[in-house]
């Protein structure tokens, strides 16, 4: 199971590299990687467990964040009352279309690989269509909006060597031009 010591931190070049496409059939190592990425998210979102293992909670984790430069990311986005909005391992994900409308989390974003807080609106697309392959190698297409869309964009960015603060306007961090949607 991954611990915080296993999470690659900003400054490590792997976080700025374009990750390699994952080949099918998946190797045993890739199957284990998919399992371990999702396991981190599940354990990190459990109040007792994350205290026991000193894990920062996460709703997404991309392979480069554990030092593996491959196009794979796990997302686990909880909904209201213990529901799950999105639980998937995205393999070779690509945003194939997006809304003109922008959106940002009103609270800004953080990152398991970035220890310091960076304030400001992380301007993203409000709605996206993502094409990816699942663990079985099936090609899937999902349409996402609001928070799940933000999470997937954050993770897909990791596969392209982009970190959340790259999207913050240095001069006007709390403005979103043109007008975008603030997500609470
Ligand atoms: O570093 C990562 O990729 C995991 C991030 C993903 C993320 C951060 C901000 C906005 C969207 C996605 C962690 O989940 S940051 C910690 C966190 C935990 C629970 C809810 C929100 C953020
Ligand atoms: Ni991150």
CSV table of C-alpha atoms and ligand atoms in Angstrom, one decimal:
chain,number,residue,atom,x,y,z
A,1,UNK,CA,0.0,0.0,0.0
A,2,UNK,CA,1.3,3.5,-0.8
A,3,UNK,CA,2.2,5.8,2.1
A,4,UNK,CA,3.0,9.5,1.8
A,5,UNK,CA,6.7,8.7,1.5
A,6,UNK,CA,5.8,6.9,-1.8
A,7,UNK,CA,4.2,10.0,-3.3
A,8,UNK,CA,6.5,11.9,-5.7
A,9,UNK,CA,6.8,15.6,-4.8
A,10,UNK,CA,7.0,18.7,-7.0
A,11,UNK,CA,10.6,19.1,-8.2
A,12,UNK,CA,10.9,15.5,-9.3
A,13,UNK,CA,11.2,15.5,-13.1
A,14,UNK,CA,8.7,12.6,-13.4
A,15,UNK,CA,5.9,15.1,-12.6
A,16,UNK,CA,6.8,17.3,-15.6
A,17,UNK,CA,7.2,14.5,-18.1
A,18,UNK,CA,4.6,13.3,-20.6
A,19,UNK,CA,3.7,9.8,-19.4
A,20,UNK,CA,3.9,6.9,-21.8
A,21,UNK,CA,0.9,5.2,-23.3
A,22,UNK,CA,-0.1,1.9,-21.5
A,23,UNK,CA,0.0,-1.1,-23.7
A,24,UNK,CA,-2.6,-3.9,-23.6
A,25,UNK,CA,-2.8,-6.7,-22.6
A,26,UNK,CA,-1.8,-5.2,-19.2
A,27,UNK,CA,1.3,-6.5,-17.6
A,28,UNK,CA,1.1,-7.8,-14.1
A,29,UNK,CA,2.9,-4.7,-13.0
A,30,UNK,CA,0.3,-2.5,-14.6
A,31,UNK,CA,-2.5,-4.5,-13.0
A,32,UNK,CA,-0.8,-4.1,-9.6
A,33,UNK,CA,-0.3,-0.3,-10.2
A,34,UNK,CA,-4.0,0.1,-11.0
A,35,UNK,CA,-4.9,-1.7,-7.8
A,36,UNK,CA,-2.5,0.2,-5.7
A,37,UNK,CA,-3.6,3.6,-7.1
A,38,UNK,CA,-7.2,3.0,-6.3
A,39,UNK,CA,-6.4,1.3,-2.9
A,40,UNK,CA,-4.6,4.6,-1.9
A,41,UNK,CA,-7.8,6.6,-2.6
A,42,UNK,CA,-10.1,4.2,-0.8
A,43,UNK,CA,-7.9,4.0,2.3
A,44,UNK,CA,-7.1,7.8,2.3
A,45,UNK,CA,-10.9,8.6,2.3
A,46,UNK,CA,-11.5,6.4,5.4
A,47,UNK,CA,-11.2,8.6,8.5
A,48,UNK,CA,-9.7,5.9,10.7
A,49,UNK,CA,-7.4,4.4,8.1
A,50,UNK,CA,-6.0,7.7,6.9
A,51,UNK,CA,-5.1,8.6,10.5
A,52,UNK,CA,-3.5,5.2,11.1
A,53,UNK,CA,-1.3,5.5,7.9
A,54,UNK,CA,-1.0,9.3,8.0
A,55,UNK,CA,-2.4,9.6,4.5
A,56,UNK,CA,-3.6,12.9,2.9
A,57,UNK,CA,-7.1,12.2,1.6
A,58,UNK,CA,-7.2,12.0,-2.2
A,59,UNK,CA,-9.9,11.8,-4.8
A,60,UNK,CA,-7.5,11.1,-7.6
A,61,UNK,CA,-4.0,9.7,-8.0
A,62,UNK,CA,-2.0,9.5,-11.2
A,63,UNK,CA,0.9,7.0,-11.9
A,64,UNK,CA,3.6,9.7,-12.2
A,65,UNK,CA,2.7,10.7,-8.6
A,66,UNK,CA,4.1,7.3,-7.5
A,67,UNK,CA,7.1,7.7,-9.8
A,68,UNK,CA,5.7,5.7,-12.7
A,69,UNK,CA,5.6,7.6,-16.0
A,70,UNK,CA,2.6,5.8,-17.5
A,71,UNK,CA,-0.8,7.0,-18.6
A,72,UNK,CA,-2.9,5.6,-15.8
A,73,UNK,CA,-4.8,7.4,-13.0
A,74,UNK,CA,-7.4,6.3,-10.5
A,75,UNK,CA,-10.3,8.6,-9.5
A,76,UNK,CA,-12.7,8.1,-6.6
A,77,UNK,CA,-15.1,10.9,-6.3
A,78,UNK,CA,-17.6,10.6,-3.4
A,79,UNK,CA,-21.1,11.9,-3.6
A,80,UNK,CA,-23.6,12.8,-0.9
A,81,UNK,CA,-24.4,10.2,1.8
A,82,UNK,CA,-21.6,7.7,1.1
A,83,UNK,CA,-22.6,7.5,-2.5
A,84,UNK,CA,-19.9,7.4,-5.2
A,85,UNK,CA,-20.1,9.8,-8.1
A,86,UNK,CA,-17.1,8.3,-10.0
A,87,UNK,CA,-14.9,5.3,-9.3
A,88,UNK,CA,-12.6,4.4,-12.2
A,89,UNK,CA,-9.1,3.6,-13.3
A,90,UNK,CA,-8.5,5.7,-16.4
A,91,UNK,CA,-6.0,4.2,-18.8
A,92,UNK,CA,-4.7,6.4,-21.7
A,93,UNK,CA,-7.4,9.0,-21.0
A,94,UNK,CA,-7.9,11.9,-23.4
A,95,UNK,CA,-10.3,14.8,-23.2
A,96,UNK,CA,-12.0,14.6,-26.6
A,97,UNK,CA,-14.3,17.5,-26.2
A,98,UNK,CA,-15.0,20.3,-23.7
A,99,UNK,CA,-17.4,23.1,-22.9
A,100,UNK,CA,-16.5,26.6,-23.9
A,101,UNK,CA,-17.7,27.4,-20.3
A,102,UNK,CA,-14.9,27.5,-17.8
A,103,UNK,CA,-15.1,26.4,-14.1
A,104,UNK,CA,-13.0,26.5,-11.0
A,105,UNK,CA,-13.3,25.2,-7.4
A,106,UNK,CA,-14.1,28.3,-5.3
A,107,UNK,CA,-11.6,26.8,-2.7
A,108,UNK,CA,-8.9,26.4,-5.2
A,109,UNK,CA,-7.0,23.1,-5.5
A,110,UNK,CA,-4.3,21.2,-3.8
A,111,UNK,CA,-2.2,18.2,-4.9
A,112,UNK,CA,-0.7,15.3,-3.0
A,113,UNK,CA,2.5,16.0,-4.9
A,114,UNK,CA,2.6,19.7,-3.9
A,115,UNK,CA,3.2,20.3,-0.2
A,116,UNK,CA,2.7,24.0,-0.1
A,117,UNK,CA,-0.7,25.7,-0.6
A,118,UNK,CA,-1.0,27.7,-3.8
A,119,UNK,CA,-4.0,30.1,-3.7
A,120,UNK,CA,-6.2,31.0,-6.7
A,121,UNK,CA,-8.7,29.8,-9.1
A,122,UNK,CA,-7.5,26.8,-11.2
A,123,UNK,CA,-9.4,27.5,-14.4
A,124,UNK,CA,-10.6,24.4,-16.1
A,125,UNK,CA,-13.4,23.3,-18.5
A,126,UNK,CA,-16.8,23.0,-16.8
A,127,UNK,CA,-17.8,20.0,-18.9
A,128,UNK,CA,-15.6,17.4,-20.6
A,129,UNK,CA,-15.9,14.2,-22.6
A,130,UNK,CA,-13.2,11.7,-21.7
A,131,UNK,CA,-12.2,8.7,-23.8
A,132,UNK,CA,-10.1,6.1,-22.0
A,133,UNK,CA,-9.6,2.4,-21.7
A,134,UNK,CA,-10.7,0.5,-18.5
A,135,UNK,CA,-8.8,-2.3,-16.9
A,136,UNK,CA,-10.5,-4.8,-19.2
A,137,UNK,CA,-9.1,-2.8,-22.2
A,138,UNK,CA,-12.5,-1.7,-23.3
A,139,UNK,CA,-12.6,1.8,-24.8
A,140,UNK,CA,-15.1,4.0,-22.8
A,141,UNK,CA,-16.4,7.5,-23.2
A,142,UNK,CA,-17.8,9.5,-20.2
A,143,UNK,CA,-19.3,12.9,-20.1
A,144,UNK,CA,-18.5,14.8,-16.8
A,145,UNK,CA,-19.4,18.1,-15.4
A,146,UNK,CA,-18.6,20.1,-12.2
A,147,UNK,CA,-16.5,18.4,-9.5
A,148,UNK,CA,-15.9,15.0,-11.2
A,149,UNK,CA,-14.9,16.9,-14.4
A,150,UNK,CA,-12.4,19.0,-12.3
A,151,UNK,CA,-10.9,15.9,-10.7
A,152,UNK,CA,-10.4,14.1,-14.0
A,153,UNK,CA,-8.8,17.2,-15.6
A,154,UNK,CA,-6.5,17.5,-12.5
A,155,UNK,CA,-5.4,13.8,-13.0
A,156,UNK,CA,-5.1,13.9,-16.8
A,157,UNK,CA,-2.9,17.0,-16.4
A,158,UNK,CA,-0.6,14.8,-14.3
A,159,UNK,CA,-0.1,12.5,-17.3
A,160,UNK,CA,0.9,15.5,-19.4
A,161,UNK,CA,3.3,17.0,-16.8
A,162,UNK,CA,1.0,19.8,-15.8
A,163,UNK,CA,0.4,20.8,-12.1
A,164,UNK,CA,-2.7,22.6,-10.9
A,165,UNK,CA,-0.9,25.9,-10.2
A,166,UNK,CA,0.1,26.2,-13.9
A,167,UNK,CA,-3.6,27.2,-14.5
A,168,UNK,CA,-3.6,30.0,-11.9
A,169,UNK,CA,-3.4,33.5,-13.2
A,170,UNK,CA,-0.4,35.0,-11.3
A,171,UNK,CA,-1.6,38.6,-11.7
A,172,UNK,CA,-5.3,38.0,-10.9
A,173,UNK,CA,-5.5,34.6,-9.1
A,174,UNK,CA,-9.1,35.2,-8.0
A,175,UNK,CA,-10.5,36.3,-11.3
A,176,UNK,CA,-11.8,34.1,-14.1
A,177,UNK,CA,-12.0,35.8,-17.4
A,178,UNK,CA,-14.1,35.2,-19.3
A,179,UNK,CA,-16.8,34.7,-16.6
A,180,UNK,CA,-16.6,31.1,-15.4
A,181,UNK,CA,-18.6,28.9,-12.9
A,182,UNK,CA,-17.3,28.8,-9.3
A,183,UNK,CA,-17.9,25.3,-7.9
A,184,UNK,CA,-18.3,25.0,-4.1
B,1,LIG,O1,-2.8,15.3,-6.2
B,1,LIG,C1,-3.8,14.7,-6.7
B,1,LIG,O2,-3.8,14.4,-7.9
B,1,LIG,C2,-4.9,14.3,-5.9
B,1,LIG,C3,-5.7,15.6,-5.6
B,1,LIG,C4,-6.7,15.7,-6.7
B,1,LIG,C5,-7.5,16.9,-6.8
B,1,LIG,C6,-7.2,18.1,-6.1
B,1,LIG,C7,-8.0,19.2,-6.2
B,1,LIG,C8,-9.1,19.2,-7.1
B,1,LIG,C9,-9.4,18.1,-7.8
B,1,LIG,C10,-8.6,17.0,-7.6
B,1,LIG,C11,-6.2,15.4,-4.2
B,1,LIG,O3,-7.4,14.8,-4.1
B,1,LIG,S1,-6.1,16.9,-3.2
B,1,LIG,C12,-6.9,16.5,-1.7
B,1,LIG,C13,-8.4,16.5,-1.8
B,1,LIG,C14,-9.0,15.5,-1.1
B,1,LIG,C15,-10.4,15.4,-1.1
B,1,LIG,C16,-11.1,16.3,-1.8
B,1,LIG,C17,-10.5,17.3,-2.5
B,1,LIG,C18,-9.1,17.4,-2.5
B,2,LIG,NI1,-2.3,16.3,-8.1
